[in-house]
PDB file of C-alpha atoms in Angstrom:
ATOM      1  CA  GLN A1393      18.685   2.695   6.515  1.00 89.00           C
ATOM      2  CA  VAL A1394      15.481   1.895   4.697  1.00 93.00           C
ATOM      3  CA  GLN A1395      12.558   4.241   5.288  1.00 96.00           C
ATOM      4  CA  LEU A1396       9.043   4.054   3.991  1.00 98.00           C
ATOM      5  CA  VAL A1397       6.914   7.080   4.675  1.00 98.00           C
ATOM      6  CA  GLU A1398       3.205   7.024   3.904  1.00 98.00           C
ATOM      7  CA  SER A1399       1.055  10.103   3.280  1.00 98.00           C
ATOM      8  CA  GLY A1400      -2.325  10.944   1.807  1.00 98.00           C
ATOM      9  CA  GLY A1401      -4.715   9.486   4.311  1.00 98.00           C
ATOM     10  CA  GLY A1402      -7.706  11.346   5.669  1.00 98.00           C
ATOM     11  CA  LEU A1403     -11.451  11.448   6.026  1.00 98.00           C
ATOM     12  CA  VAL A1404     -13.644  11.018   3.011  1.00 98.00           C
ATOM     13  CA  GLN A1405     -17.297  10.230   2.344  1.00 98.00           C
ATOM     14  CA  ALA A1406     -18.413   6.893   0.952  1.00 98.00           C
ATOM     15  CA  GLY A1407     -18.024   6.878  -2.834  1.00 98.00           C
ATOM     16  CA  GLY A1408     -15.083   9.232  -2.666  1.00 98.00           C
ATOM     17  CA  SER A1409     -11.417   8.827  -3.524  1.00 98.00           C
ATOM     18  CA  LEU A1410      -8.036   9.178  -1.933  1.00 98.00           C
ATOM     19  CA  ARG A1411      -4.489   8.580  -3.165  1.00 98.00           C
ATOM     20  CA  LEU A1412      -1.928   7.243  -0.746  1.00 98.00           C
ATOM     21  CA  SER A1413       1.814   7.766  -1.346  1.00 98.00           C
ATOM     22  CA  CYS A1414       4.752   5.753  -0.024  1.00 98.00           C
ATOM     23  CA  ALA A1415       8.142   7.464  -0.300  1.00 98.00           C
ATOM     24  CA  ALA A1416      10.856   4.880  -0.166  1.00 97.00           C
ATOM     25  CA  SER A1417      14.519   5.680   0.649  1.00 95.00           C
ATOM     26  CA  GLY A1418      17.699   4.150   1.936  1.00 93.00           C
ATOM     27  CA  ARG A1419      18.444   1.663  -0.897  1.00 89.00           C
ATOM     28  CA  THR A1420      17.525   0.752  -4.403  1.00 88.00           C
ATOM     29  CA  PHE A1421      14.327  -1.266  -4.630  1.00 90.00           C
ATOM     30  CA  SER A1422      15.105  -3.092  -7.764  1.00 90.00           C
ATOM     31  CA  GLY A1423      14.300  -6.681  -7.073  1.00 92.00           C
ATOM     32  CA  TYR A1424      11.718  -5.797  -4.432  1.00 95.00           C
ATOM     33  CA  ARG A1425       7.986  -6.130  -4.237  1.00 97.00           C
ATOM     34  CA  MET A1426       6.091  -3.237  -2.643  1.00 97.00           C
ATOM     35  CA  GLY A1427       2.853  -3.802  -0.820  1.00 98.00           C
ATOM     36  CA  TRP A1428      -0.023  -1.960   0.810  1.00 98.00           C
ATOM     37  CA  PHE A1429      -1.549  -3.545   3.837  1.00 98.00           C
ATOM     38  CA  ARG A1430      -4.411  -2.292   6.073  1.00 98.00           C
ATOM     39  CA  GLN A1431      -5.577  -2.876   9.629  1.00 98.00           C
ATOM     40  CA  ALA A1432      -8.998  -1.919  10.811  1.00 98.00           C
ATOM     41  CA  LEU A1433      -9.655  -1.302  14.481  1.00 97.00           C
ATOM     42  CA  GLY A1434      -9.864  -4.633  16.312  1.00 97.00           C
ATOM     43  CA  LYS A1435      -8.979  -6.665  13.271  1.00 97.00           C
ATOM     44  CA  GLU A1436      -5.832  -8.288  11.941  1.00 98.00           C
ATOM     45  CA  ARG A1437      -3.709  -6.618   9.369  1.00 98.00           C
ATOM     46  CA  GLU A1438      -4.590  -7.734   5.837  1.00 98.00           C
ATOM     47  CA  PHE A1439      -2.985  -7.554   2.434  1.00 98.00           C
ATOM     48  CA  ALA A1440      -4.554  -5.064   0.023  1.00 98.00           C
ATOM     49  CA  ALA A1441      -2.260  -4.760  -2.989  1.00 98.00           C
ATOM     50  CA  SER A1442       1.281  -5.232  -4.181  1.00 98.00           C
ATOM     51  CA  ILE A1443       3.506  -4.358  -7.210  1.00 98.00           C
ATOM     52  CA  SER A1444       6.781  -5.543  -8.521  1.00 96.00           C
ATOM     53  CA  TRP A1445       9.301  -2.708  -8.629  1.00 94.00           C
ATOM     54  CA  ASN A1446      10.941  -4.151 -11.724  1.00 94.00           C
ATOM     55  CA  THR A1447       8.040  -5.405 -13.855  1.00 94.00           C
ATOM     56  CA  GLY A1448       5.002  -3.518 -12.522  1.00 95.00           C
ATOM     57  CA  ASN A1449       3.153  -6.736 -12.009  1.00 97.00           C
ATOM     58  CA  THR A1450       0.244  -6.142  -9.605  1.00 98.00           C
ATOM     59  CA  LEU A1451      -1.857  -8.208  -7.180  1.00 98.00           C
ATOM     60  CA  TYR A1452      -4.980  -7.202  -5.304  1.00 98.00           C
ATOM     61  CA  VAL A1453      -7.177  -8.652  -2.654  1.00 98.00           C
ATOM     62  CA  GLU A1454     -10.545  -9.480  -4.045  1.00 98.00           C
ATOM     63  CA  SER A1455     -12.386  -6.836  -1.961  1.00 97.00           C
ATOM     64  CA  VAL A1456     -10.501  -3.918  -3.643  1.00 98.00           C
ATOM     65  CA  LYS A1457     -10.239  -5.216  -7.217  1.00 98.00           C
ATOM     66  CA  GLY A1458     -11.680  -2.697  -9.681  1.00 98.00           C
ATOM     67  CA  ARG A1459     -11.623   0.065  -7.064  1.00 98.00           C
ATOM     68  CA  PHE A1460      -7.929   0.372  -6.025  1.00 98.00           C
ATOM     69  CA  THR A1461      -4.940   0.768  -8.246  1.00 98.00           C
ATOM     70  CA  ILE A1462      -1.393   0.346  -7.138  1.00 98.00           C
ATOM     71  CA  SER A1463       1.397   1.989  -9.120  1.00 98.00           C
ATOM     72  CA  ARG A1464       5.000   3.110  -8.768  1.00 96.00           C
ATOM     73  CA  ASP A1465       7.198   5.939 -10.013  1.00 95.00           C
ATOM     74  CA  ASN A1466      10.715   4.576 -10.219  1.00 90.00           C
ATOM     75  CA  ALA A1467      12.292   8.005 -10.708  1.00 91.00           C
ATOM     76  CA  LYS A1468      10.656   9.321  -7.515  1.00 94.00           C
ATOM     77  CA  ASN A1469      11.088   6.039  -5.530  1.00 94.00           C
ATOM     78  CA  THR A1470       7.419   6.308  -4.653  1.00 97.00           C
ATOM     79  CA  VAL A1471       4.576   3.796  -4.621  1.00 98.00           C
ATOM     80  CA  TYR A1472       0.946   4.952  -4.881  1.00 98.00           C
ATOM     81  CA  LEU A1473      -2.447   3.495  -3.993  1.00 98.00           C
ATOM     82  CA  GLN A1474      -5.276   5.169  -5.777  1.00 98.00           C
ATOM     83  CA  MET A1475      -8.455   4.303  -3.957  1.00 98.00           C
ATOM     84  CA  ASN A1476     -11.801   5.015  -5.655  1.00 98.00           C
ATOM     85  CA  SER A1477     -15.408   4.233  -4.765  1.00 98.00           C
ATOM     86  CA  LEU A1478     -14.415   4.040  -1.126  1.00 98.00           C
ATOM     87  CA  LYS A1479     -16.677   2.193   1.334  1.00 98.00           C
ATOM     88  CA  PRO A1480     -16.902   2.456   5.121  1.00 98.00           C
ATOM     89  CA  GLU A1481     -15.398  -0.972   5.378  1.00 97.00           C
ATOM     90  CA  ASP A1482     -12.189   0.428   3.795  1.00 98.00           C
ATOM     91  CA  THR A1483     -11.635   2.361   6.996  1.00 98.00           C
ATOM     92  CA  ALA A1484      -8.250   1.328   8.408  1.00 98.00           C
ATOM     93  CA  VAL A1485      -4.659   2.303   8.971  1.00 98.00           C
ATOM     94  CA  TYR A1486      -2.867   1.716   5.655  1.00 98.00           C
ATOM     95  CA  TYR A1487       0.759   0.541   5.756  1.00 98.00           C
ATOM     96  CA  CYS A1488       3.335   0.514   3.004  1.00 98.00           C
ATOM     97  CA  ALA A1489       5.783  -2.474   3.076  1.00 98.00           C
ATOM     98  CA  ALA A1490       8.663  -3.862   1.028  1.00 97.00           C
ATOM     99  CA  ARG A1491      10.210  -7.318   0.589  1.00 96.00           C
ATOM    100  CA  GLN A1492      12.756  -8.840  -1.700  1.00 94.00           C
ATOM    101  CA  VAL A1493      11.332 -11.050  -4.444  1.00 90.00           C
ATOM    102  CA  GLY A1494      11.792 -14.557  -3.168  1.00 90.00           C
ATOM    103  CA  ASP A1495      11.282 -13.634   0.487  1.00 93.00           C
ATOM    104  CA  SER A1496       7.956 -14.714   2.033  1.00 91.00           C
ATOM    105  CA  GLN A1497       7.852 -11.937   4.576  1.00 96.00           C
ATOM    106  CA  TYR A1498       7.744  -8.179   4.165  1.00 97.00           C
ATOM    107  CA  LYS A1499      10.824  -6.838   5.936  1.00 96.00           C
ATOM    108  CA  TYR A1500      10.365  -3.044   5.866  1.00 97.00           C
ATOM    109  CA  TRP A1501       7.271  -1.225   7.030  1.00 98.00           C
ATOM    110  CA  GLY A1502       6.060   2.347   7.172  1.00 98.00           C
ATOM    111  CA  GLN A1503       4.396   3.964  10.131  1.00 97.00           C
ATOM    112  CA  GLY A1504       0.896   3.895   8.555  1.00 98.00           C
ATOM    113  CA  THR A1505      -1.634   6.494   7.510  1.00 98.00           C
ATOM    114  CA  GLN A1506      -5.259   6.578   8.650  1.00 98.00           C
ATOM    115  CA  VAL A1507      -8.077   6.342   6.118  1.00 98.00           C
ATOM    116  CA  THR A1508     -11.578   6.938   7.400  1.00 98.00           C
ATOM    117  CA  VAL A1509     -14.604   6.541   5.136  1.00 98.00           C
ATOM    118  CA  SER A1510     -17.840   7.949   6.488  1.00 98.00           C
ATOM    119  CA  SER A1511     -21.250   6.628   5.430  1.00 94.00           C
TER     120      SER A1511
END
């Protein structure tokens, strides 16, 4: 049974930093792409960043480029999202997700962690 468990959310002032973690278990994730999504109150969930488990190739939504960094630790089966220069508009519930390379949809999702950025 695949489990994705996020942690690291919290309250931070604008300009501050947080690091989110996603502990993945239940299978090997070779051949998977891991993603971070976010959903602000009253808005649709949006893609933030993703990384290839095998190659480390990364993708970012334009609004977080240069501020967020996604990475993975294969030995710990953990994916990270380092968030710097946070803005109030980054406030959202952040979700970790996984899909097999070649699939269009993310199949596995975590429960989410709240990030609140105060102005």
